Short mmCIF file of N, CA and C in Angstrom, two decimals:
data_model
loop_
_atom_site.label_atom_id
_atom_site.label_comp_id
_atom_site.label_asym_id
_atom_site.label_seq_id
_atom_site.Cartn_x
_atom_site.Cartn_y
_atom_site.Cartn_z
N MET A 18 -37.25 92.60 -39.36
CA MET A 18 -37.19 91.34 -38.73
C MET A 18 -36.44 91.47 -37.42
N GLU A 19 -37.00 90.96 -36.54
CA GLU A 19 -36.47 91.07 -35.21
C GLU A 19 -35.84 89.74 -34.81
N PHE A 20 -34.72 89.81 -34.19
CA PHE A 20 -34.02 88.57 -33.79
C PHE A 20 -34.29 88.30 -32.32
N ASP A 21 -34.83 87.21 -32.09
CA ASP A 21 -35.13 86.85 -30.71
C ASP A 21 -34.02 85.95 -30.13
N ASN A 22 -34.22 85.53 -28.96
CA ASN A 22 -33.19 84.75 -28.24
C ASN A 22 -32.96 83.39 -28.89
N THR A 23 -33.96 82.86 -29.48
CA THR A 23 -33.82 81.57 -30.11
C THR A 23 -32.88 81.66 -31.29
N PHE A 24 -33.02 82.73 -32.05
CA PHE A 24 -32.16 82.93 -33.21
C PHE A 24 -30.71 83.04 -32.75
N TRP A 25 -30.46 83.82 -31.73
CA TRP A 25 -29.09 84.00 -31.24
C TRP A 25 -28.53 82.69 -30.64
N ALA A 26 -29.40 81.93 -30.05
CA ALA A 26 -28.96 80.63 -29.52
C ALA A 26 -28.58 79.70 -30.67
N PHE A 27 -29.38 79.79 -31.80
CA PHE A 27 -29.07 79.00 -32.98
C PHE A 27 -27.76 79.42 -33.60
N ILE A 28 -27.51 80.73 -33.71
CA ILE A 28 -26.27 81.26 -34.26
C ILE A 28 -25.10 80.83 -33.38
N ALA A 29 -25.26 80.84 -32.06
CA ALA A 29 -24.20 80.46 -31.15
C ALA A 29 -23.89 78.96 -31.30
N LEU A 30 -24.95 78.20 -31.53
CA LEU A 30 -24.76 76.77 -31.72
C LEU A 30 -23.99 76.51 -33.01
N ILE A 31 -24.32 77.22 -34.09
CA ILE A 31 -23.62 77.05 -35.35
C ILE A 31 -22.18 77.47 -35.20
N LEU A 32 -21.92 78.59 -34.53
CA LEU A 32 -20.55 79.04 -34.30
C LEU A 32 -19.78 78.02 -33.45
N PHE A 33 -20.47 77.47 -32.48
CA PHE A 33 -19.83 76.46 -31.63
C PHE A 33 -19.40 75.25 -32.47
N PHE A 34 -20.35 74.78 -33.35
CA PHE A 34 -20.00 73.65 -34.20
C PHE A 34 -18.88 74.01 -35.16
N ALA A 35 -18.87 75.25 -35.67
CA ALA A 35 -17.83 75.69 -36.60
C ALA A 35 -16.47 75.70 -35.90
N VAL A 36 -16.43 76.20 -34.68
CA VAL A 36 -15.17 76.23 -33.94
C VAL A 36 -14.72 74.79 -33.66
N ILE A 37 -15.64 73.96 -33.32
CA ILE A 37 -15.30 72.56 -33.03
C ILE A 37 -14.75 71.90 -34.28
N ILE A 38 -15.42 72.14 -35.41
CA ILE A 38 -14.94 71.55 -36.66
C ILE A 38 -13.60 72.16 -37.05
N TYR A 39 -13.44 73.47 -36.87
CA TYR A 39 -12.20 74.14 -37.22
C TYR A 39 -11.04 73.60 -36.36
N LEU A 40 -11.28 73.34 -35.12
CA LEU A 40 -10.25 72.82 -34.22
C LEU A 40 -10.09 71.30 -34.35
N LYS A 41 -10.84 70.70 -35.22
CA LYS A 41 -10.78 69.26 -35.51
C LYS A 41 -11.08 68.40 -34.27
N VAL A 42 -12.02 68.83 -33.50
CA VAL A 42 -12.43 68.11 -32.31
C VAL A 42 -13.09 66.77 -32.70
N PRO A 43 -13.95 66.74 -33.75
CA PRO A 43 -14.53 65.45 -34.09
C PRO A 43 -13.46 64.43 -34.49
N GLY A 44 -12.40 64.85 -35.17
CA GLY A 44 -11.30 63.94 -35.52
C GLY A 44 -10.59 63.42 -34.28
N MET A 45 -10.38 64.33 -33.30
CA MET A 45 -9.73 63.92 -32.06
C MET A 45 -10.61 62.93 -31.29
N ILE A 46 -11.92 63.21 -31.28
CA ILE A 46 -12.85 62.31 -30.59
C ILE A 46 -12.86 60.97 -31.31
N ALA A 47 -12.90 61.01 -32.65
CA ALA A 47 -12.89 59.78 -33.43
C ALA A 47 -11.58 59.03 -33.21
N GLY A 48 -10.46 59.74 -33.15
CA GLY A 48 -9.16 59.11 -32.89
C GLY A 48 -9.13 58.45 -31.53
N GLN A 49 -9.67 59.18 -30.54
CA GLN A 49 -9.71 58.60 -29.21
C GLN A 49 -10.64 57.38 -29.16
N LEU A 50 -11.76 57.49 -29.85
CA LEU A 50 -12.67 56.35 -29.89
C LEU A 50 -12.03 55.18 -30.62
N ASP A 51 -11.32 55.49 -31.76
CA ASP A 51 -10.63 54.42 -32.48
C ASP A 51 -9.55 53.76 -31.61
N SER A 52 -8.78 54.60 -30.90
CA SER A 52 -7.74 54.02 -30.04
C SER A 52 -8.38 53.21 -28.92
N ARG A 53 -9.52 53.69 -28.42
CA ARG A 53 -10.23 52.97 -27.38
C ARG A 53 -10.76 51.64 -27.94
N ILE A 54 -11.27 51.67 -29.18
CA ILE A 54 -11.76 50.46 -29.83
C ILE A 54 -10.61 49.48 -30.03
N ARG A 55 -9.45 49.97 -30.49
CA ARG A 55 -8.28 49.10 -30.67
C ARG A 55 -7.86 48.49 -29.33
N LYS A 56 -7.89 49.30 -28.29
CA LYS A 56 -7.51 48.81 -26.97
C LYS A 56 -8.48 47.71 -26.52
N ILE A 57 -9.78 47.94 -26.73
CA ILE A 57 -10.78 46.94 -26.36
C ILE A 57 -10.60 45.67 -27.20
N GLU A 58 -10.33 45.83 -28.51
CA GLU A 58 -10.10 44.66 -29.36
C GLU A 58 -8.86 43.89 -28.91
N GLU A 59 -7.79 44.62 -28.55
CA GLU A 59 -6.58 43.97 -28.04
C GLU A 59 -6.88 43.22 -26.75
N ASP A 60 -7.66 43.88 -25.89
CA ASP A 60 -8.03 43.24 -24.63
C ASP A 60 -8.87 41.98 -24.89
N LEU A 61 -9.78 42.05 -25.86
CA LEU A 61 -10.59 40.90 -26.20
C LEU A 61 -9.74 39.78 -26.78
N GLU A 62 -8.78 40.12 -27.65
CA GLU A 62 -7.88 39.12 -28.21
C GLU A 62 -7.03 38.48 -27.12
N GLU A 63 -6.54 39.32 -26.21
CA GLU A 63 -5.74 38.79 -25.11
C GLU A 63 -6.59 37.89 -24.22
N ALA A 64 -7.84 38.31 -23.96
CA ALA A 64 -8.74 37.48 -23.15
C ALA A 64 -9.04 36.16 -23.85
N LYS A 65 -9.22 36.22 -25.19
CA LYS A 65 -9.47 35.01 -25.96
C LYS A 65 -8.26 34.08 -25.89
N LYS A 66 -7.07 34.67 -26.02
CA LYS A 66 -5.83 33.86 -25.95
C LYS A 66 -5.68 33.25 -24.55
N LEU A 67 -5.94 34.05 -23.52
CA LEU A 67 -5.84 33.55 -22.15
C LEU A 67 -6.87 32.44 -21.91
N ARG A 68 -8.07 32.60 -22.49
CA ARG A 68 -9.09 31.58 -22.34
C ARG A 68 -8.65 30.28 -23.02
N GLU A 69 -8.07 30.39 -24.22
CA GLU A 69 -7.57 29.20 -24.92
C GLU A 69 -6.44 28.54 -24.14
N ASP A 70 -5.53 29.39 -23.60
CA ASP A 70 -4.44 28.85 -22.78
C ASP A 70 -4.99 28.14 -21.53
N ALA A 71 -6.01 28.76 -20.93
CA ALA A 71 -6.61 28.16 -19.74
C ALA A 71 -7.29 26.83 -20.09
N GLN A 72 -7.95 26.78 -21.25
CA GLN A 72 -8.59 25.53 -21.66
C GLN A 72 -7.53 24.46 -21.95
N ALA A 73 -6.44 24.86 -22.60
CA ALA A 73 -5.37 23.90 -22.87
C ALA A 73 -4.76 23.41 -21.56
N LEU A 74 -4.55 24.32 -20.63
CA LEU A 74 -4.00 23.94 -19.33
C LEU A 74 -4.97 23.03 -18.58
N LEU A 75 -6.26 23.35 -18.67
CA LEU A 75 -7.26 22.51 -18.03
C LEU A 75 -7.26 21.11 -18.64
N ALA A 76 -7.17 21.04 -19.97
CA ALA A 76 -7.13 19.73 -20.64
C ALA A 76 -5.88 18.95 -20.23
N GLU A 77 -4.75 19.67 -20.13
CA GLU A 77 -3.50 19.00 -19.73
C GLU A 77 -3.61 18.47 -18.30
N TYR A 78 -4.16 19.28 -17.40
CA TYR A 78 -4.32 18.82 -16.02
C TYR A 78 -5.33 17.68 -15.93
N GLU A 79 -6.35 17.72 -16.78
CA GLU A 79 -7.31 16.62 -16.81
C GLU A 79 -6.63 15.33 -17.25
N ARG A 80 -5.77 15.41 -18.28
CA ARG A 80 -5.01 14.24 -18.72
C ARG A 80 -4.10 13.75 -17.61
N LYS A 81 -3.42 14.69 -16.95
CA LYS A 81 -2.53 14.30 -15.85
C LYS A 81 -3.32 13.65 -14.71
N ARG A 82 -4.51 14.18 -14.42
CA ARG A 82 -5.34 13.61 -13.36
C ARG A 82 -5.77 12.20 -13.72
N LYS A 83 -6.19 12.01 -14.97
CA LYS A 83 -6.59 10.67 -15.41
C LYS A 83 -5.39 9.71 -15.37
N ALA A 84 -4.22 10.20 -15.81
CA ALA A 84 -3.02 9.36 -15.76
C ALA A 84 -2.69 9.00 -14.32
N ALA A 85 -2.82 9.97 -13.42
CA ALA A 85 -2.54 9.71 -12.00
C ALA A 85 -3.55 8.72 -11.43
N GLU A 86 -4.82 8.84 -11.83
CA GLU A 86 -5.83 7.88 -11.37
C GLU A 86 -5.51 6.48 -11.88
N ASN A 87 -5.13 6.39 -13.15
CA ASN A 87 -4.76 5.09 -13.72
C ASN A 87 -3.56 4.51 -12.99
N GLU A 88 -2.57 5.35 -12.72
CA GLU A 88 -1.38 4.90 -12.01
C GLU A 88 -1.75 4.44 -10.60
N ALA A 89 -2.63 5.21 -9.95
CA ALA A 89 -3.07 4.83 -8.61
C ALA A 89 -3.81 3.49 -8.66
N ASP A 90 -4.66 3.30 -9.67
CA ASP A 90 -5.36 2.02 -9.81
C ASP A 90 -4.38 0.88 -10.03
N GLU A 91 -3.35 1.13 -10.85
CA GLU A 91 -2.33 0.10 -11.08
C GLU A 91 -1.57 -0.22 -9.80
N ILE A 92 -1.25 0.82 -9.03
CA ILE A 92 -0.53 0.61 -7.76
C ILE A 92 -1.40 -0.20 -6.80
N VAL A 93 -2.69 0.13 -6.73
CA VAL A 93 -3.59 -0.61 -5.84
C VAL A 93 -3.70 -2.06 -6.30
N ALA A 94 -3.82 -2.26 -7.62
CA ALA A 94 -3.91 -3.63 -8.15
C ALA A 94 -2.63 -4.41 -7.83
N ALA A 95 -1.48 -3.75 -8.03
CA ALA A 95 -0.20 -4.42 -7.73
C ALA A 95 -0.10 -4.72 -6.23
N ALA A 96 -0.55 -3.80 -5.40
CA ALA A 96 -0.51 -4.03 -3.95
C ALA A 96 -1.41 -5.20 -3.57
N ARG A 97 -2.59 -5.28 -4.22
CA ARG A 97 -3.49 -6.40 -3.93
C ARG A 97 -2.84 -7.72 -4.34
N GLU A 98 -2.22 -7.73 -5.52
CA GLU A 98 -1.55 -8.94 -5.98
C GLU A 98 -0.43 -9.34 -5.03
N ASP A 99 0.36 -8.33 -4.61
CA ASP A 99 1.44 -8.61 -3.66
C ASP A 99 0.87 -9.15 -2.34
N ALA A 100 -0.21 -8.55 -1.89
CA ALA A 100 -0.81 -8.99 -0.62
C ALA A 100 -1.32 -10.43 -0.75
N GLU A 101 -1.96 -10.73 -1.88
CA GLU A 101 -2.45 -12.09 -2.09
C GLU A 101 -1.28 -13.08 -2.16
N ARG A 102 -0.22 -12.69 -2.89
CA ARG A 102 0.95 -13.55 -3.01
C ARG A 102 1.59 -13.76 -1.64
N MET A 103 1.74 -12.66 -0.88
CA MET A 103 2.35 -12.77 0.45
C MET A 103 1.48 -13.62 1.38
N THR A 104 0.16 -13.46 1.27
CA THR A 104 -0.74 -14.26 2.08
C THR A 104 -0.59 -15.74 1.74
N SER A 105 -0.53 -16.02 0.44
CA SER A 105 -0.35 -17.41 0.00
C SER A 105 0.99 -17.96 0.50
N GLU A 106 2.05 -17.18 0.35
CA GLU A 106 3.37 -17.62 0.82
C GLU A 106 3.37 -17.83 2.33
N ALA A 107 2.73 -16.90 3.06
CA ALA A 107 2.67 -17.02 4.52
C ALA A 107 1.87 -18.25 4.91
N GLN A 108 0.78 -18.51 4.19
CA GLN A 108 -0.03 -19.70 4.48
C GLN A 108 0.78 -20.96 4.26
N THR A 109 1.52 -20.99 3.13
CA THR A 109 2.36 -22.15 2.82
C THR A 109 3.44 -22.33 3.88
N ALA A 110 4.08 -21.22 4.24
CA ALA A 110 5.14 -21.28 5.26
C ALA A 110 4.57 -21.74 6.60
N LEU A 111 3.37 -21.25 6.92
CA LEU A 111 2.74 -21.65 8.17
C LEU A 111 2.41 -23.14 8.16
N GLU A 112 1.89 -23.62 7.03
CA GLU A 112 1.59 -25.05 6.93
C GLU A 112 2.86 -25.89 7.06
N GLU A 113 3.94 -25.44 6.42
CA GLU A 113 5.21 -26.16 6.53
C GLU A 113 5.71 -26.15 7.97
N LEU A 114 5.60 -24.99 8.63
CA LEU A 114 6.03 -24.89 10.03
C LEU A 114 5.22 -25.82 10.91
N VAL A 115 3.89 -25.82 10.70
CA VAL A 115 3.04 -26.71 11.51
C VAL A 115 3.42 -28.16 11.25
N ALA A 116 3.67 -28.52 9.97
CA ALA A 116 4.05 -29.90 9.65
C ALA A 116 5.37 -30.27 10.32
N ARG A 117 6.35 -29.34 10.25
CA ARG A 117 7.66 -29.61 10.89
C ARG A 117 7.49 -29.76 12.40
N ARG A 118 6.74 -28.87 13.01
CA ARG A 118 6.55 -28.93 14.47
C ARG A 118 5.80 -30.21 14.86
N THR A 119 4.79 -30.56 14.06
CA THR A 119 4.04 -31.78 14.34
C THR A 119 4.97 -32.99 14.25
N LYS A 120 5.79 -33.04 13.22
CA LYS A 120 6.75 -34.14 13.04
C LYS A 120 7.72 -34.17 14.22
N ALA A 121 8.22 -32.97 14.62
CA ALA A 121 9.16 -32.93 15.75
C ALA A 121 8.49 -33.45 17.02
N VAL A 122 7.24 -33.03 17.24
CA VAL A 122 6.53 -33.48 18.45
C VAL A 122 6.29 -34.99 18.37
N GLU A 123 5.89 -35.48 17.18
CA GLU A 123 5.69 -36.93 17.03
C GLU A 123 6.99 -37.68 17.27
N ASP A 124 8.11 -37.15 16.76
CA ASP A 124 9.41 -37.78 17.00
C ASP A 124 9.75 -37.80 18.49
N LYS A 125 9.46 -36.67 19.18
CA LYS A 125 9.74 -36.62 20.63
C LYS A 125 8.86 -37.62 21.38
N ILE A 126 7.60 -37.73 20.94
CA ILE A 126 6.70 -38.69 21.59
C ILE A 126 7.22 -40.11 21.37
N ALA A 127 7.62 -40.43 20.14
CA ALA A 127 8.15 -41.77 19.85
C ALA A 127 9.41 -42.03 20.66
N GLN A 128 10.27 -41.02 20.74
CA GLN A 128 11.51 -41.17 21.51
C GLN A 128 11.18 -41.38 23.00
N ALA A 129 10.19 -40.61 23.50
CA ALA A 129 9.81 -40.76 24.91
C ALA A 129 9.21 -42.14 25.15
N GLU A 130 8.40 -42.64 24.19
CA GLU A 130 7.84 -43.98 24.33
C GLU A 130 8.95 -45.03 24.36
N ALA A 131 9.91 -44.90 23.44
CA ALA A 131 11.03 -45.85 23.39
C ALA A 131 11.83 -45.80 24.69
N GLN A 132 12.06 -44.57 25.17
CA GLN A 132 12.82 -44.42 26.41
C GLN A 132 12.04 -45.02 27.58
N ALA A 133 10.73 -44.79 27.62
CA ALA A 133 9.91 -45.34 28.71
C ALA A 133 9.90 -46.86 28.63
N LEU A 134 9.80 -47.39 27.40
CA LEU A 134 9.82 -48.85 27.24
C LEU A 134 11.16 -49.41 27.70
N ALA A 135 12.25 -48.72 27.33
CA ALA A 135 13.58 -49.18 27.75
C ALA A 135 13.71 -49.12 29.27
N GLU A 136 13.18 -48.07 29.88
CA GLU A 136 13.24 -47.95 31.34
C GLU A 136 12.41 -49.05 32.00
N VAL A 137 11.24 -49.34 31.40
CA VAL A 137 10.40 -50.40 31.96
C VAL A 137 11.12 -51.74 31.85
N ARG A 138 11.74 -51.98 30.70
CA ARG A 138 12.48 -53.24 30.53
C ARG A 138 13.65 -53.32 31.52
N ALA A 139 14.38 -52.21 31.65
CA ALA A 139 15.51 -52.21 32.58
C ALA A 139 15.01 -52.43 34.00
N ARG A 140 13.92 -51.78 34.34
CA ARG A 140 13.37 -51.92 35.69
C ARG A 140 12.87 -53.36 35.89
N SER A 141 12.25 -53.90 34.83
CA SER A 141 11.77 -55.30 34.91
C SER A 141 12.96 -56.24 35.11
N ALA A 142 14.04 -55.99 34.36
CA ALA A 142 15.22 -56.84 34.51
C ALA A 142 15.79 -56.70 35.92
N ASP A 143 15.84 -55.47 36.45
CA ASP A 143 16.34 -55.27 37.80
C ASP A 143 15.47 -56.00 38.82
N VAL A 144 14.15 -55.90 38.63
CA VAL A 144 13.23 -56.58 39.55
C VAL A 144 13.42 -58.09 39.45
N ALA A 145 13.57 -58.59 38.19
CA ALA A 145 13.75 -60.03 38.00
C ALA A 145 15.05 -60.50 38.65
N VAL A 146 16.13 -59.71 38.47
CA VAL A 146 17.41 -60.07 39.08
C VAL A 146 17.28 -60.06 40.59
N GLU A 147 16.60 -59.06 41.12
CA GLU A 147 16.43 -58.97 42.57
C GLU A 147 15.61 -60.14 43.08
N ALA A 148 14.56 -60.49 42.32
CA ALA A 148 13.71 -61.62 42.72
C ALA A 148 14.52 -62.92 42.67
N ALA A 149 15.35 -63.07 41.62
CA ALA A 149 16.19 -64.27 41.51
C ALA A 149 17.18 -64.31 42.66
N ARG A 150 17.76 -63.18 43.02
CA ARG A 150 18.71 -63.12 44.11
C ARG A 150 18.05 -63.52 45.42
N VAL A 151 16.84 -62.99 45.62
CA VAL A 151 16.13 -63.33 46.85
C VAL A 151 15.82 -64.83 46.88
N LEU A 152 15.39 -65.36 45.73
CA LEU A 152 15.08 -66.79 45.65
C LEU A 152 16.33 -67.64 45.90
N LEU A 153 17.43 -67.22 45.26
CA LEU A 153 18.67 -67.96 45.44
C LEU A 153 19.14 -67.92 46.89
N ILE A 154 18.99 -66.78 47.50
CA ILE A 154 19.41 -66.68 48.90
C ILE A 154 18.58 -67.62 49.75
N ASP A 155 17.27 -67.64 49.48
CA ASP A 155 16.39 -68.52 50.25
C ASP A 155 16.76 -70.00 50.00
N GLN A 156 17.01 -70.30 48.72
CA GLN A 156 17.35 -71.70 48.39
C GLN A 156 18.71 -72.08 48.98
N VAL A 157 19.66 -71.17 48.98
CA VAL A 157 20.98 -71.47 49.53
C VAL A 157 20.85 -71.69 51.03
N LYS A 158 20.03 -70.95 51.68
CA LYS A 158 19.85 -71.14 53.11
C LYS A 158 19.27 -72.52 53.39
N GLU A 159 18.30 -72.93 52.59
CA GLU A 159 17.63 -74.21 52.84
C GLU A 159 18.45 -75.38 52.30
N GLN A 160 18.95 -75.21 51.06
CA GLN A 160 19.63 -76.35 50.42
C GLN A 160 21.05 -75.99 50.05
N GLY A 161 21.69 -75.13 50.72
CA GLY A 161 23.01 -74.63 50.38
C GLY A 161 24.07 -75.73 50.33
N SER A 162 24.13 -76.55 51.31
CA SER A 162 25.17 -77.58 51.32
C SER A 162 24.92 -78.63 50.26
N ASP A 163 23.66 -78.96 49.98
CA ASP A 163 23.35 -79.93 48.93
C ASP A 163 23.75 -79.37 47.57
N LEU A 164 23.49 -78.11 47.35
CA LEU A 164 23.82 -77.47 46.07
C LEU A 164 25.33 -77.41 45.87
N VAL A 165 26.07 -77.14 46.90
CA VAL A 165 27.52 -77.08 46.80
C VAL A 165 28.05 -78.46 46.48
N ASP A 166 27.55 -79.47 47.13
CA ASP A 166 28.00 -80.85 46.86
C ASP A 166 27.67 -81.24 45.43
N GLN A 167 26.49 -80.92 44.99
CA GLN A 167 26.09 -81.25 43.62
C GLN A 167 26.95 -80.50 42.62
N SER A 168 27.27 -79.25 42.85
CA SER A 168 28.10 -78.45 41.94
C SER A 168 29.50 -79.02 41.86
N ILE A 169 30.05 -79.48 42.96
CA ILE A 169 31.39 -80.07 42.97
C ILE A 169 31.36 -81.33 42.14
N LYS A 170 30.35 -82.12 42.25
CA LYS A 170 30.25 -83.35 41.49
C LYS A 170 30.16 -83.03 40.00
N ASP A 171 29.36 -82.02 39.65
CA ASP A 171 29.20 -81.63 38.23
C ASP A 171 30.52 -81.15 37.69
N VAL A 172 31.29 -80.39 38.42
CA VAL A 172 32.57 -79.88 37.95
C VAL A 172 33.53 -81.05 37.80
N GLY A 173 33.53 -81.93 38.74
CA GLY A 173 34.44 -83.06 38.66
C GLY A 173 34.11 -83.93 37.47
N ALA A 174 32.84 -84.10 37.16
CA ALA A 174 32.44 -84.92 36.02
C ALA A 174 32.79 -84.24 34.71
N LYS A 175 32.71 -82.96 34.66
CA LYS A 175 33.01 -82.25 33.42
C LYS A 175 34.51 -82.13 33.21
N LEU A 176 35.29 -82.19 34.24
CA LEU A 176 36.74 -82.08 34.08
C LEU A 176 37.30 -83.42 33.58
N ASN A 177 36.70 -84.48 33.90
CA ASN A 177 37.21 -85.80 33.49
C ASN A 177 36.81 -86.07 32.13
#
């Protein structure tokens, strides 16, 4: 029987596997694979935990965002109420101011009318006195001595 190259290659392969098995290479490879598998499982667990933490954090931020939106809505509603109240108060104050100013103007007009009436009366009295003075002067010039004689007689009659 003649041994060809294939046979020797087969023998070398068997010896190679024997040396590998003798040196426990498959155990080392399996150990490395197991450690690699454990590492991957740890990484997956850590990723799962991080994902859960991220989801919890996302839910918390979502709650905070909704709370902030609600608070913002409440602030806007309160601001609107304040604005409406202030507008109402300003309107009332404006109406009161207009009423007071109108009353003051009406009082000034009434006072001015009274003052004008008093001035007209005073002026009328002055004109009447002046007219009477002018009339008396004219009458005294024409009938002055008769009036004096008559006045003396009236005084004398009243004294007796």
